[in-house]
Tab-separated table of C-alpha atoms and ligand atoms in Angstrom:
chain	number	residue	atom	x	y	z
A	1	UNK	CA	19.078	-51.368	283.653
A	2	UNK	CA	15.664	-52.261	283.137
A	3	UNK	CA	14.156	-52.340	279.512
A	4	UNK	CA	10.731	-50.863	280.739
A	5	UNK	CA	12.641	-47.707	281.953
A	6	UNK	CA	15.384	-47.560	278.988
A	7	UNK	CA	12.490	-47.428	276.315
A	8	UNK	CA	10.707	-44.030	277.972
A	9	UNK	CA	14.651	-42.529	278.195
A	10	UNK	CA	15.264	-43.488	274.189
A	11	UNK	CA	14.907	-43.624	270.818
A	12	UNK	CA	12.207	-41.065	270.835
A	13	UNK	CA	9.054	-42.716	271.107
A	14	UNK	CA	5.941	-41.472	273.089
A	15	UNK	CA	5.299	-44.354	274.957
A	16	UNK	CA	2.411	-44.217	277.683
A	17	UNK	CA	4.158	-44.273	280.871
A	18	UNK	CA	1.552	-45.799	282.384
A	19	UNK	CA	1.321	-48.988	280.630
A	20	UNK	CA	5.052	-49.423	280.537
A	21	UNK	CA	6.017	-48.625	283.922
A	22	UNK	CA	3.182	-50.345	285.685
A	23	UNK	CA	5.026	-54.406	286.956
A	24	UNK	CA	2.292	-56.592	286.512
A	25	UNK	CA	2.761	-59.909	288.045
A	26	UNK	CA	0.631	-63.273	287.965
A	27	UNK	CA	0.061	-63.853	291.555
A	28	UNK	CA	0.452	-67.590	291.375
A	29	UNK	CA	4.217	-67.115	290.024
A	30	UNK	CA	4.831	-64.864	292.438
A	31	UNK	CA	3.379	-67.156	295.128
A	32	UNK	CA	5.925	-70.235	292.716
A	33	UNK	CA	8.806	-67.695	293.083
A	34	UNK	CA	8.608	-67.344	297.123
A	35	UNK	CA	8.983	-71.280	297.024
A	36	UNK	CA	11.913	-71.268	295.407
A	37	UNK	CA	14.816	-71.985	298.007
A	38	UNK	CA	18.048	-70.938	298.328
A	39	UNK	CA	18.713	-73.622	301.125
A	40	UNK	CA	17.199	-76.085	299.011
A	41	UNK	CA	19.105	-75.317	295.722
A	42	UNK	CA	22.032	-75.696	298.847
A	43	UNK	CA	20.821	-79.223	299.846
A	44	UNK	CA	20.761	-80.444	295.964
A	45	UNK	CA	23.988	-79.245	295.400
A	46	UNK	CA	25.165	-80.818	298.290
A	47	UNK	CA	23.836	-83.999	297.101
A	48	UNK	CA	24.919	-84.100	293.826
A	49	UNK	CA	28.757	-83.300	295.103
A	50	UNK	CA	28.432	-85.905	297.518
A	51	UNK	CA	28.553	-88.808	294.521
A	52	UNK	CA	32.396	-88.124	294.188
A	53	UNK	CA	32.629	-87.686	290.308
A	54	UNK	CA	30.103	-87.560	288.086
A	55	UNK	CA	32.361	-88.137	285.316
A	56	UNK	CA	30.293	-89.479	282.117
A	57	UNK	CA	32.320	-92.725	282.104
A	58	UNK	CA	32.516	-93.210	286.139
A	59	UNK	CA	30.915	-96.220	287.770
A	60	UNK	CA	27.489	-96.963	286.833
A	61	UNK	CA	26.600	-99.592	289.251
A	62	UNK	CA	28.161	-98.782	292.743
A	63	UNK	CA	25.926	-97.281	295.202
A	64	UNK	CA	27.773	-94.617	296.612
A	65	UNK	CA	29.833	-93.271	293.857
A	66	UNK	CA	29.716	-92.177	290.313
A	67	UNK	CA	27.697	-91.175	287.668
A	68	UNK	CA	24.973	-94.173	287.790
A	69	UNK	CA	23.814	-93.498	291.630
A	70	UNK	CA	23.830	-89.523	290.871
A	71	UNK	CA	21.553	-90.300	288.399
A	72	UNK	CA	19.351	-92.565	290.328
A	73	UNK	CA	18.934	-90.165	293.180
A	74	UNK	CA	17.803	-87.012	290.872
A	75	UNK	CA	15.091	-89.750	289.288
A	76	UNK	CA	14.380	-90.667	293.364
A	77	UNK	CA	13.850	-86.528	293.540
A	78	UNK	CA	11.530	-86.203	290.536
A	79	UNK	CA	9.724	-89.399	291.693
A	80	UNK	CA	9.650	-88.098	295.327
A	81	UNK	CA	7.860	-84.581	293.564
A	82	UNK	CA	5.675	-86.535	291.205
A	83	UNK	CA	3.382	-87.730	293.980
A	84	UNK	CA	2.663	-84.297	294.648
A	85	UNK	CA	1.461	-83.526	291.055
A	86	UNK	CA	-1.642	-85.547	291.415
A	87	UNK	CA	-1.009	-88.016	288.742
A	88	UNK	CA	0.728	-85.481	285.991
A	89	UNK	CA	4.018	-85.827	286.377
A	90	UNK	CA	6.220	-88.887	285.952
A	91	UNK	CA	9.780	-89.257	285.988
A	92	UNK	CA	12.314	-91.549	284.544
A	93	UNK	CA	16.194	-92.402	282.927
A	94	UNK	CA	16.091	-92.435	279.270
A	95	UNK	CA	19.020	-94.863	278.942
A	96	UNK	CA	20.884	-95.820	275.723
A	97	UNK	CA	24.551	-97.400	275.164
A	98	UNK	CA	27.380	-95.492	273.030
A	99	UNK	CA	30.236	-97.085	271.520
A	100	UNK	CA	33.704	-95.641	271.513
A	101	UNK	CA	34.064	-92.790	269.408
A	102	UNK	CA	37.590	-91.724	269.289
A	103	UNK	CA	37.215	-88.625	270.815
A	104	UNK	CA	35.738	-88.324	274.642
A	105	UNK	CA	34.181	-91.958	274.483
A	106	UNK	CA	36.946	-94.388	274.958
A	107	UNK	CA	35.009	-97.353	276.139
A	108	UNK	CA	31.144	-98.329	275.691
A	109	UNK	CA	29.180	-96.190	277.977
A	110	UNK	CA	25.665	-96.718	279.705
A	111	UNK	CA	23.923	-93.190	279.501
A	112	UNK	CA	20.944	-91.774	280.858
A	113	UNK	CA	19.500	-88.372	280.779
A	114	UNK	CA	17.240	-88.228	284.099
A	115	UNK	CA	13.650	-86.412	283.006
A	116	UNK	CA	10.799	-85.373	284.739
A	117	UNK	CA	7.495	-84.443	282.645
A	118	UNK	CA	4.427	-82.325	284.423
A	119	UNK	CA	1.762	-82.988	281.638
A	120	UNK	CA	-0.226	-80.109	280.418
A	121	UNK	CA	-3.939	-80.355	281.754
A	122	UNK	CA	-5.325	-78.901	278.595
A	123	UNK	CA	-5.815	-82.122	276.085
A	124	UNK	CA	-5.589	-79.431	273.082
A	125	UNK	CA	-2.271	-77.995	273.946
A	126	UNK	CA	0.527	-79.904	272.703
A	127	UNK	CA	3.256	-77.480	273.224
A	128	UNK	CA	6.510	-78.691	275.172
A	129	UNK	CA	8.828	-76.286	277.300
A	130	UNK	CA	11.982	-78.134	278.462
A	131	UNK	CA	14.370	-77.017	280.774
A	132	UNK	CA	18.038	-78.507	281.707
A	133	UNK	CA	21.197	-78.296	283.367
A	134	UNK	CA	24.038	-81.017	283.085
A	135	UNK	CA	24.426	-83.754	285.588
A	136	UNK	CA	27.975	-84.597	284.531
A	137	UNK	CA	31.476	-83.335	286.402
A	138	UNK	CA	35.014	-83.720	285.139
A	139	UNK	CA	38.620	-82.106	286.256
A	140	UNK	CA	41.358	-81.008	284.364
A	141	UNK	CA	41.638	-84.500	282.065
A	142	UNK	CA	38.369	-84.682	280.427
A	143	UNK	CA	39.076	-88.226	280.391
A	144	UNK	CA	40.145	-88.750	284.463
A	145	UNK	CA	36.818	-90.933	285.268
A	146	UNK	CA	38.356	-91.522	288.919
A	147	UNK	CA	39.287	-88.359	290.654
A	148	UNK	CA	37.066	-86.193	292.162
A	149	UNK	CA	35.197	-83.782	290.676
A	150	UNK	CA	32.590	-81.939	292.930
A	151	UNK	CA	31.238	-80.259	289.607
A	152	UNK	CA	29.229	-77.976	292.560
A	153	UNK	CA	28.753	-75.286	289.868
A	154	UNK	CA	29.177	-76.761	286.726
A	155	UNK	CA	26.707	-77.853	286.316
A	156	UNK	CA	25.432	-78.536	289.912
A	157	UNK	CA	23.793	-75.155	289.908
A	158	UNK	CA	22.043	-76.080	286.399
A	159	UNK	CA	20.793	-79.188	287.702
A	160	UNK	CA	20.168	-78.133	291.066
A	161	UNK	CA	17.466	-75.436	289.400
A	162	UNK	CA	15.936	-78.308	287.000
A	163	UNK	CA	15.649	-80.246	290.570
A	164	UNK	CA	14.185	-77.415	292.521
A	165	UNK	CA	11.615	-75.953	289.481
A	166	UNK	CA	10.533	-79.358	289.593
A	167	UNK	CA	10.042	-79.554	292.992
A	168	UNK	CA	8.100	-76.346	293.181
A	169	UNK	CA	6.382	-76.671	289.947
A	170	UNK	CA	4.989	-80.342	290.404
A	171	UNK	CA	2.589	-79.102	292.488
A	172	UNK	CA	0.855	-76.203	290.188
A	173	UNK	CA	-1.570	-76.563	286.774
A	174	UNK	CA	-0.242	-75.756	283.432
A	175	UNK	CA	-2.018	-76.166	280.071
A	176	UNK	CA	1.251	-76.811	278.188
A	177	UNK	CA	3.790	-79.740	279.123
A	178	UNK	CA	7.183	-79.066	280.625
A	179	UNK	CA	9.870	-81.214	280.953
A	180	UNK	CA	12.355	-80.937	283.550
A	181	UNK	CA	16.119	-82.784	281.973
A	182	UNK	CA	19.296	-83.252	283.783
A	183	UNK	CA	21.436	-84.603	280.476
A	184	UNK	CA	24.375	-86.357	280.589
A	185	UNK	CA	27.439	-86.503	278.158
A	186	UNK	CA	27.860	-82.415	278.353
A	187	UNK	CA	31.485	-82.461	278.617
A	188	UNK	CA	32.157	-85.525	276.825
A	189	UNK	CA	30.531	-83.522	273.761
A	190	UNK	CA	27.065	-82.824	274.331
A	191	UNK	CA	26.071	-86.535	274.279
A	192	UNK	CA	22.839	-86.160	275.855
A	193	UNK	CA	21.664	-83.206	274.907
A	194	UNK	CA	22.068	-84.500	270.882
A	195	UNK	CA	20.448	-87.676	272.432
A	196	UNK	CA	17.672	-85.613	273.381
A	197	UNK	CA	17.638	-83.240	270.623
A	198	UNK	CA	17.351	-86.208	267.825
A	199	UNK	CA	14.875	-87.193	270.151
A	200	UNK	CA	12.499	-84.370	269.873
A	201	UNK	CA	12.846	-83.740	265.877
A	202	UNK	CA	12.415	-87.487	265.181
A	203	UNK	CA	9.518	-87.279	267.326
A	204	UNK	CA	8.140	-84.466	266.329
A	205	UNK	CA	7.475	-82.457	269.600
A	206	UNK	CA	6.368	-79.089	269.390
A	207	UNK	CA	9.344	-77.749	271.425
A	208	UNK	CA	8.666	-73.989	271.524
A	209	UNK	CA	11.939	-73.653	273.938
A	210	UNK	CA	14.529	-74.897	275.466
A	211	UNK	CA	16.160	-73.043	278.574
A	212	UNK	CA	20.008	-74.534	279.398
A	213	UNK	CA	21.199	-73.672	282.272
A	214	UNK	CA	25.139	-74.226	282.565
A	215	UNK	CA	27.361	-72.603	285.096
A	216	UNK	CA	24.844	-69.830	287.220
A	217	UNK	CA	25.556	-69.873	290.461
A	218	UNK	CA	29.128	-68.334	291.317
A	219	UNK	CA	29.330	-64.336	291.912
A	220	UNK	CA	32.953	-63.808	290.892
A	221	UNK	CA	35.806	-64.011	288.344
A	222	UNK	CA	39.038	-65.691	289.035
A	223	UNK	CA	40.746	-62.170	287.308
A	224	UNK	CA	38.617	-59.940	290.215
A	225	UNK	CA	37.446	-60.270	293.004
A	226	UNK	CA	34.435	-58.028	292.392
A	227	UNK	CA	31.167	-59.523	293.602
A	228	UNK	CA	28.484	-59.639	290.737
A	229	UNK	CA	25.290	-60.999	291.639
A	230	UNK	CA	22.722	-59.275	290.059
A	231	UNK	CA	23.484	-59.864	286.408
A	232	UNK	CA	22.662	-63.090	284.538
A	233	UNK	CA	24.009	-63.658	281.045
A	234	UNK	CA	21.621	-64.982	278.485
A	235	UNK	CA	23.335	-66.561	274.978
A	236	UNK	CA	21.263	-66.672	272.735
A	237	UNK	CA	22.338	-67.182	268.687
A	238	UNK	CA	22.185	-64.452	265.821
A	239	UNK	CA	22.038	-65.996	262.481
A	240	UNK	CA	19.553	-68.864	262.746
A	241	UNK	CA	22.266	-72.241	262.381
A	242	UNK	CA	18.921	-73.985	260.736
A	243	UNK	CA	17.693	-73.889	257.212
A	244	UNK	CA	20.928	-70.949	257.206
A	245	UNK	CA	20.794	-70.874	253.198
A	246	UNK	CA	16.892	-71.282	252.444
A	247	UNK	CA	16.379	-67.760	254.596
A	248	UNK	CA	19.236	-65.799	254.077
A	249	UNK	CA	17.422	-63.875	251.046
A	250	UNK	CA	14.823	-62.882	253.380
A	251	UNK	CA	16.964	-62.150	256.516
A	252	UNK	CA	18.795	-59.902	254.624
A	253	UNK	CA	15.739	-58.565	252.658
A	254	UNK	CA	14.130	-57.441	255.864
A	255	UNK	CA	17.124	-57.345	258.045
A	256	UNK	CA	15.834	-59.954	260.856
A	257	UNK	CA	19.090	-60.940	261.713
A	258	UNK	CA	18.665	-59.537	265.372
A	259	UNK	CA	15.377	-61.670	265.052
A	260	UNK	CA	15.999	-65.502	265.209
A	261	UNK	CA	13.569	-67.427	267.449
A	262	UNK	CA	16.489	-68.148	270.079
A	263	UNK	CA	17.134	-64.345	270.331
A	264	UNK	CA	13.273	-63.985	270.015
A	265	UNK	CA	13.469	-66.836	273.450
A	266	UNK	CA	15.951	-64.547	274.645
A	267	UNK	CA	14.116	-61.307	274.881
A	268	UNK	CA	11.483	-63.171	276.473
A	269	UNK	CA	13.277	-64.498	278.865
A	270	UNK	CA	15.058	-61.030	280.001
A	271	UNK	CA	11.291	-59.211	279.892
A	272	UNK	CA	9.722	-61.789	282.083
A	273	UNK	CA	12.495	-62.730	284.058
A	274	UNK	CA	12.867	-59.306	285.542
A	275	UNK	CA	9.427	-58.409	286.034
A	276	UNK	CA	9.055	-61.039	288.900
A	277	UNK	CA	12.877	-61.264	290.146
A	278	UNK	CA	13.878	-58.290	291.617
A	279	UNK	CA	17.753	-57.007	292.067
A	280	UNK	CA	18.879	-58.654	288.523
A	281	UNK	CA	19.558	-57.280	285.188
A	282	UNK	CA	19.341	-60.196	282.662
A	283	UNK	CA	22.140	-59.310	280.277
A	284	UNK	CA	21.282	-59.956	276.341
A	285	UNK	CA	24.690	-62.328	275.027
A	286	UNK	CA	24.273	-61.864	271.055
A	287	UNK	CA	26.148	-64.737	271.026
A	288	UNK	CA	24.778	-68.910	270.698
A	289	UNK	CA	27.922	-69.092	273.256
A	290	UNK	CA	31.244	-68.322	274.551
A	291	UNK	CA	34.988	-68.812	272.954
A	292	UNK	CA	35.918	-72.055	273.303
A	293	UNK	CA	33.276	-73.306	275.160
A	294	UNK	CA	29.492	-75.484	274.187
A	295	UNK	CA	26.292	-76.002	275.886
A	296	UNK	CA	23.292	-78.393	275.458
A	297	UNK	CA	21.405	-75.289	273.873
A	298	UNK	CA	23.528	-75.570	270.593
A	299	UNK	CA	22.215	-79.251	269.347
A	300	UNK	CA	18.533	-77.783	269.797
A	301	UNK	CA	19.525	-75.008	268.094
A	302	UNK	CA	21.581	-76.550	265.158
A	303	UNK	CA	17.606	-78.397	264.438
A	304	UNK	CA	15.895	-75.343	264.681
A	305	UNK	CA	14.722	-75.000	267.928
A	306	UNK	CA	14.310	-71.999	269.869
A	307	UNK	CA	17.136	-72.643	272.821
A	308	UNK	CA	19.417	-70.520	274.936
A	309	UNK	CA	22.258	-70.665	277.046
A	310	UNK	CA	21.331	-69.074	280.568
A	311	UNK	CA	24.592	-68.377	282.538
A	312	UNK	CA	27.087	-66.356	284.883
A	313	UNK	CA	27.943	-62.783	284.539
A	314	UNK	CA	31.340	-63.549	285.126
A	315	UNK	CA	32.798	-67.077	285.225
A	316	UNK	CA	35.800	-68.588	287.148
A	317	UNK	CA	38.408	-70.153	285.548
A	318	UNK	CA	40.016	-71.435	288.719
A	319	UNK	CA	37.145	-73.579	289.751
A	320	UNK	CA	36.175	-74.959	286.461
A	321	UNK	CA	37.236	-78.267	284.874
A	322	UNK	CA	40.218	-78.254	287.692
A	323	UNK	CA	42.058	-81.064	289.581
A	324	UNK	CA	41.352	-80.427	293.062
A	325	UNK	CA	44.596	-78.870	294.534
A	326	UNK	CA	46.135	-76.015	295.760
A	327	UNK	CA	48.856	-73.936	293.810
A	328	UNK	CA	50.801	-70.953	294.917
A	329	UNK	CA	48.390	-70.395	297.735
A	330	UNK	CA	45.292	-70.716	294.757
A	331	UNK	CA	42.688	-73.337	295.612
A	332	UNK	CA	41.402	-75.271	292.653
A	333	UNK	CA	38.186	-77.160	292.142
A	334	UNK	CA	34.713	-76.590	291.605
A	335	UNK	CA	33.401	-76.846	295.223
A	336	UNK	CA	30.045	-75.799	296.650
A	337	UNK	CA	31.803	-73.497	298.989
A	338	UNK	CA	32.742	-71.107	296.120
A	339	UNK	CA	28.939	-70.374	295.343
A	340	UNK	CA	26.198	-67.166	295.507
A	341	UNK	CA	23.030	-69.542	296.743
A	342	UNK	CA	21.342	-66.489	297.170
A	343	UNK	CA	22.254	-65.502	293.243
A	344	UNK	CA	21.210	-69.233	292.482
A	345	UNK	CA	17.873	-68.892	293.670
A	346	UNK	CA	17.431	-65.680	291.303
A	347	UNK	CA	18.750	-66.861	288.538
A	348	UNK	CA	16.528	-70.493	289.292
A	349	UNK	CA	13.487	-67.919	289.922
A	350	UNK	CA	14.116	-66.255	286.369
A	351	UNK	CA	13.690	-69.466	284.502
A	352	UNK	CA	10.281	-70.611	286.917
A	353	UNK	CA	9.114	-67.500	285.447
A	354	UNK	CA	9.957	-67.850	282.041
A	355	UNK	CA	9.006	-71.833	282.323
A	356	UNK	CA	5.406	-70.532	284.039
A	357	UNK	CA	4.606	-67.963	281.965
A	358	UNK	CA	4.963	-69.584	278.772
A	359	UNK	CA	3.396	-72.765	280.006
A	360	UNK	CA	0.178	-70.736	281.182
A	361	UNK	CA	0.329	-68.379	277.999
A	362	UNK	CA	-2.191	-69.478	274.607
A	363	UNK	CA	-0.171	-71.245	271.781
A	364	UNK	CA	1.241	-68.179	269.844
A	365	UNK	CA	-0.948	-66.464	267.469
A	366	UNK	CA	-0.873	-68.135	263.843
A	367	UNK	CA	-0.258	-67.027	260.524
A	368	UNK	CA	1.074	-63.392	261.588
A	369	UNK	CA	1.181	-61.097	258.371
A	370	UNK	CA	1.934	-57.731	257.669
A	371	UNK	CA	0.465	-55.927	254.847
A	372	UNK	CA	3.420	-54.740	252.385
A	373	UNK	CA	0.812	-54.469	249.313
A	374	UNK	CA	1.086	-50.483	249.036
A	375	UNK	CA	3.320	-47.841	250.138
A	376	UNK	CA	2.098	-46.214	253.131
A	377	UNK	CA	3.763	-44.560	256.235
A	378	UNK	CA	1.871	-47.084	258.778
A	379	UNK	CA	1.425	-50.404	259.467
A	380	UNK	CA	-1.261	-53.052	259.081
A	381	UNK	CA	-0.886	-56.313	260.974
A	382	UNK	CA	-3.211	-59.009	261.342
A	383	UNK	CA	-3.163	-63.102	262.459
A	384	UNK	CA	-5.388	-65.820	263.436
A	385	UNK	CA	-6.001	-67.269	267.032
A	386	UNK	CA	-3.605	-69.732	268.344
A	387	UNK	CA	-4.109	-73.203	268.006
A	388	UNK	CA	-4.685	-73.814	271.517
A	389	UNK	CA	-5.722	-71.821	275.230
A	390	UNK	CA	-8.074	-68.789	276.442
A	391	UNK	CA	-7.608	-65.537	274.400
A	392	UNK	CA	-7.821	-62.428	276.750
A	393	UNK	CA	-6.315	-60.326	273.609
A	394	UNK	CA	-2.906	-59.960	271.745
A	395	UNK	CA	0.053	-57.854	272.076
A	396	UNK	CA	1.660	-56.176	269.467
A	397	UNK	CA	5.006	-55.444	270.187
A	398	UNK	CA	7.249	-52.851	268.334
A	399	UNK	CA	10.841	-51.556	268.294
A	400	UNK	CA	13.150	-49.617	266.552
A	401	UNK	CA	15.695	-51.220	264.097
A	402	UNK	CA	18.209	-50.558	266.068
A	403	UNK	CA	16.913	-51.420	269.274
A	404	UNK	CA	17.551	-54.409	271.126
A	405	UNK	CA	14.048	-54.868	272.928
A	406	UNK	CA	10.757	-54.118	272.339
A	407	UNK	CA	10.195	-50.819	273.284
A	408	UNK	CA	6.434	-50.332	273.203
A	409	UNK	CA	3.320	-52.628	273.473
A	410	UNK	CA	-0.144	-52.371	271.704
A	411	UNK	CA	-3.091	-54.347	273.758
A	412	UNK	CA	-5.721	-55.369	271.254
A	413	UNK	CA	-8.797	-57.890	271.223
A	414	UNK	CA	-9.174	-58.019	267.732
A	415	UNK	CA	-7.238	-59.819	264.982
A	416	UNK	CA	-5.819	-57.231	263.380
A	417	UNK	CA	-4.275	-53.526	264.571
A	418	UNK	CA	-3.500	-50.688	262.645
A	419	UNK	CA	-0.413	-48.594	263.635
A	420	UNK	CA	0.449	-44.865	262.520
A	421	UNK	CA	4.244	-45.779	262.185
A	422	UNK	CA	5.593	-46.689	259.215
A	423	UNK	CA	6.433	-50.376	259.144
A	424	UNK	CA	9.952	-49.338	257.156
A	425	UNK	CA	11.006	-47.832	260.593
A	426	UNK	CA	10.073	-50.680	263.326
A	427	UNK	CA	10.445	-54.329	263.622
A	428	UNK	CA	6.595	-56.140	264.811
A	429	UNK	CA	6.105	-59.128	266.444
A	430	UNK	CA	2.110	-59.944	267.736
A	431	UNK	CA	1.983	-62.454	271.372
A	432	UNK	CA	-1.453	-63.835	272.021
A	433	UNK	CA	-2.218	-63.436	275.986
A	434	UNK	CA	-4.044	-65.206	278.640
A	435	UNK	CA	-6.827	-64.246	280.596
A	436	UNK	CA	-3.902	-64.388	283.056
A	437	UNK	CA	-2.152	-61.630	281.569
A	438	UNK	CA	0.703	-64.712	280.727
A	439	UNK	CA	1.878	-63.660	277.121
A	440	UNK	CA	2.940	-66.497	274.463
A	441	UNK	CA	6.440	-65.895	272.485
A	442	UNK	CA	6.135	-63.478	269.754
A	443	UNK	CA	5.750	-64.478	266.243
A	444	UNK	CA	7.340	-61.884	263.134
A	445	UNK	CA	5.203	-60.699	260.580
A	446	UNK	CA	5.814	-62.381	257.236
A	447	UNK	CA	5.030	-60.042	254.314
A	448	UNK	CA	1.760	-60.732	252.112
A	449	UNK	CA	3.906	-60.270	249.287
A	450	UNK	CA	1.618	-60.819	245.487
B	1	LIG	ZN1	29.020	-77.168	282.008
């Protein structure tokens, strides 16, 4: 169901139908989103399958086969799409050498996670968006470098997207930076994506989000055989795993559990997402991920970066991490043939849209406060301008505390609103917005508190 048309059912707010019902779109992502290609997502998984194995410790040199010429030919994509970006994007391996490590590293191991990065034109904007899926495959022994291991869906369909967003992308304008990743090491233990995390805090990038995309683009459980292609699972984690102890008091104080920035990324993510992709319900996970199971979000995350797991409705059990083989009339293995392209392309089109909107969007609005001086029964809000873009106005958003979206918006040009609802009753959280309409991710109030 779609949150626009849930709020004016519930929780007993007058909302103004025709602001909330009203789909707004940006014409240029709608004109990104027609590019997007189901064929083509096809034609990448294809390649990518047609390496053998992609196993993390597979050959490195040969030509044909293994992990080193998969690599190769995504950075021979991103360089084939970078001449269309007019000088802003370039591409290239970020390589580095692990040791042994007694776990899933048994011998020293050439990595590389294969990037592409479409500059932002605007020279005061130094906000990064990043977006990945894994290039690695493996079967049943995480450590079998030899067999093969088609890894069509996992995470073919995550790096097919990163392949075909940059492909469509490359050749639009954004004011922010984003940076296209298909890591390495996922299911040797998340090798790249700590490579690439470490990277970005030692760095100091002002990564405002990171969208993971592992395992999207099969329709059906191995339990059922009911087809379920127009719902997309989005993790995203409760209690922040970053600076856990120095916020508790204050999490609790104001109960912002439900309000981390990755479930802040989240509810972003499902807003936008459906407005421009029709036929699919983005499903809230309040979870950073699922029983015994990672993802590359969860080292962004651990270092305090917004970061989500984007994913399956339902997942199958029978094509994952399998020897290829048949069993009792079963056929194992994660091959290309078992895949939704037509689902692939949605759930692809929900993170353009996402990628787009916050990359066209002003920096979010600074220094958001909320005036707790006196007891009243309303609510006084007010910020500063972001630090970067064109200011059409801001957006204050509002829900009830037991609500898992925002439920109503407030347009305003000023730096400051007024609401006549008492801010004991609603969570806030103010988005600065483009002349575009593109909205930036919303920041929480803190309390002016003495
Ligand atoms: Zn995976």
């Amino acid at each position: 169901m779609k949150q626009i048309i849930t709020l004016l059912l519930a929780g007993g707010l007058t909302a103004t139908a025709s602001a909330q019902t009203t789909v707004v779109r940006d014409p240029q992502i709608e004109q990104m989103i027609r590019e997007v290609s189901a064929d083509s997502l096809r034609a990448h998984i294809n390649g990518l399958v047609s390496f053998g194995t992609r196993h993390t410790l597979s050959n490195t040199t040969d030509a044909k086969r293994g992990i080193g010429a998969s690599r190769r030919w995504v950075l021979g994509k991103f360089q084939q799409y970078a001449k269309q970006s007019g000088g802003r994007m370039t591409a290239m391996i970020d390589s580095w050498t692990l040791q042994p490590d007694n776990r899933r590293i048994d011998k020293a191991a050439d990595m590389g996670n294969v990037m592409a990065t479409l500059k932002g034109t605007d020279p005061n904007d130094n906000r990064i968006f990043l977006v990945s899926g894994h290039i690695d495959s493996r079967v049943t022994n995480v450590m079998n470098r030899e067999a093969d291991a088609p890894g069509a869906n996992d995470d073919g369909s995550g790096t097919a997207a990163v392949i075909e967003l940059a492909r469509v992308m490359s050749k639009y304008q954004f004011p922010a930076t984003i940076i296209f990743v298909a890591v390495s090491g996922e299911e040797q233990g998340l090798l790249g994506a700590e490579h690439l995390a470490e990277k970005a805090k030692t760095e100091n990038w002002s990564l405002e989000a990171l969208l993971n995309n592992d395992i999207m683009g099969s329709n059906h459980s191995n339990e059922t055989n009911i087809i379920e292609n127009t719902k997309l699972r989005i993790f995203s984690e409760g209690l922040p795993a970053f600076q856990t102890a120095e916020r508790a008091a204050n999490i609790r104080q104001y109960g912002n559990e439900n309000d981390g920035k990755s479930r802040q990324l989240a509810r972003y993510v499902k807003e936008v997402g459906e407005r421009y992709v029709d036929n699919l319900d983005i499903v809230l996970i309040y979870r950073n991920d699922r029983y015994l199971r990672g993802g590359d979000h969860t080292p962004f995350v651990t270092r305090g970066f917004p970061a989500v797991r984007i994913t399956e409705m339902n997942e199958n059990y029978n094509n994952q991490h399998q020897d290829l083989r048949v069993e009792n009339g079963v056929e194992y293995g994660d091959y290309a043939k078992h895949m939704d392209f037509e689902y692939l392309r949605k759930n692809t089109s929900v993170n353009l849209a996402s990628l787009a909107n916050l990359a066209k969007a002003p920096a979010v609005p600074q220094t958001v406060t909320i005036d707790v001086r006196n007891l009243t029964n309303s609510t006084a809000l007010y910020w500063q301008a972001p630090k970067s873009g064109k200011v059409r106005g801001y957006y204050v958003l509002m829900r009830e505390t037991n609500w898992p979206y925002w439920q109503k918006k407030f347009f305003t040009t000023k730096l400051g609103i007024t609401l006549p609802y008492s801010k004991d009753n609603y969570f806030f959280a103010v988005q600065a917005v483009s002349e575009d309409g593109n909205e930036s991710l919303p920041v929480l109030p803190q309390p002016n508190l003495r």
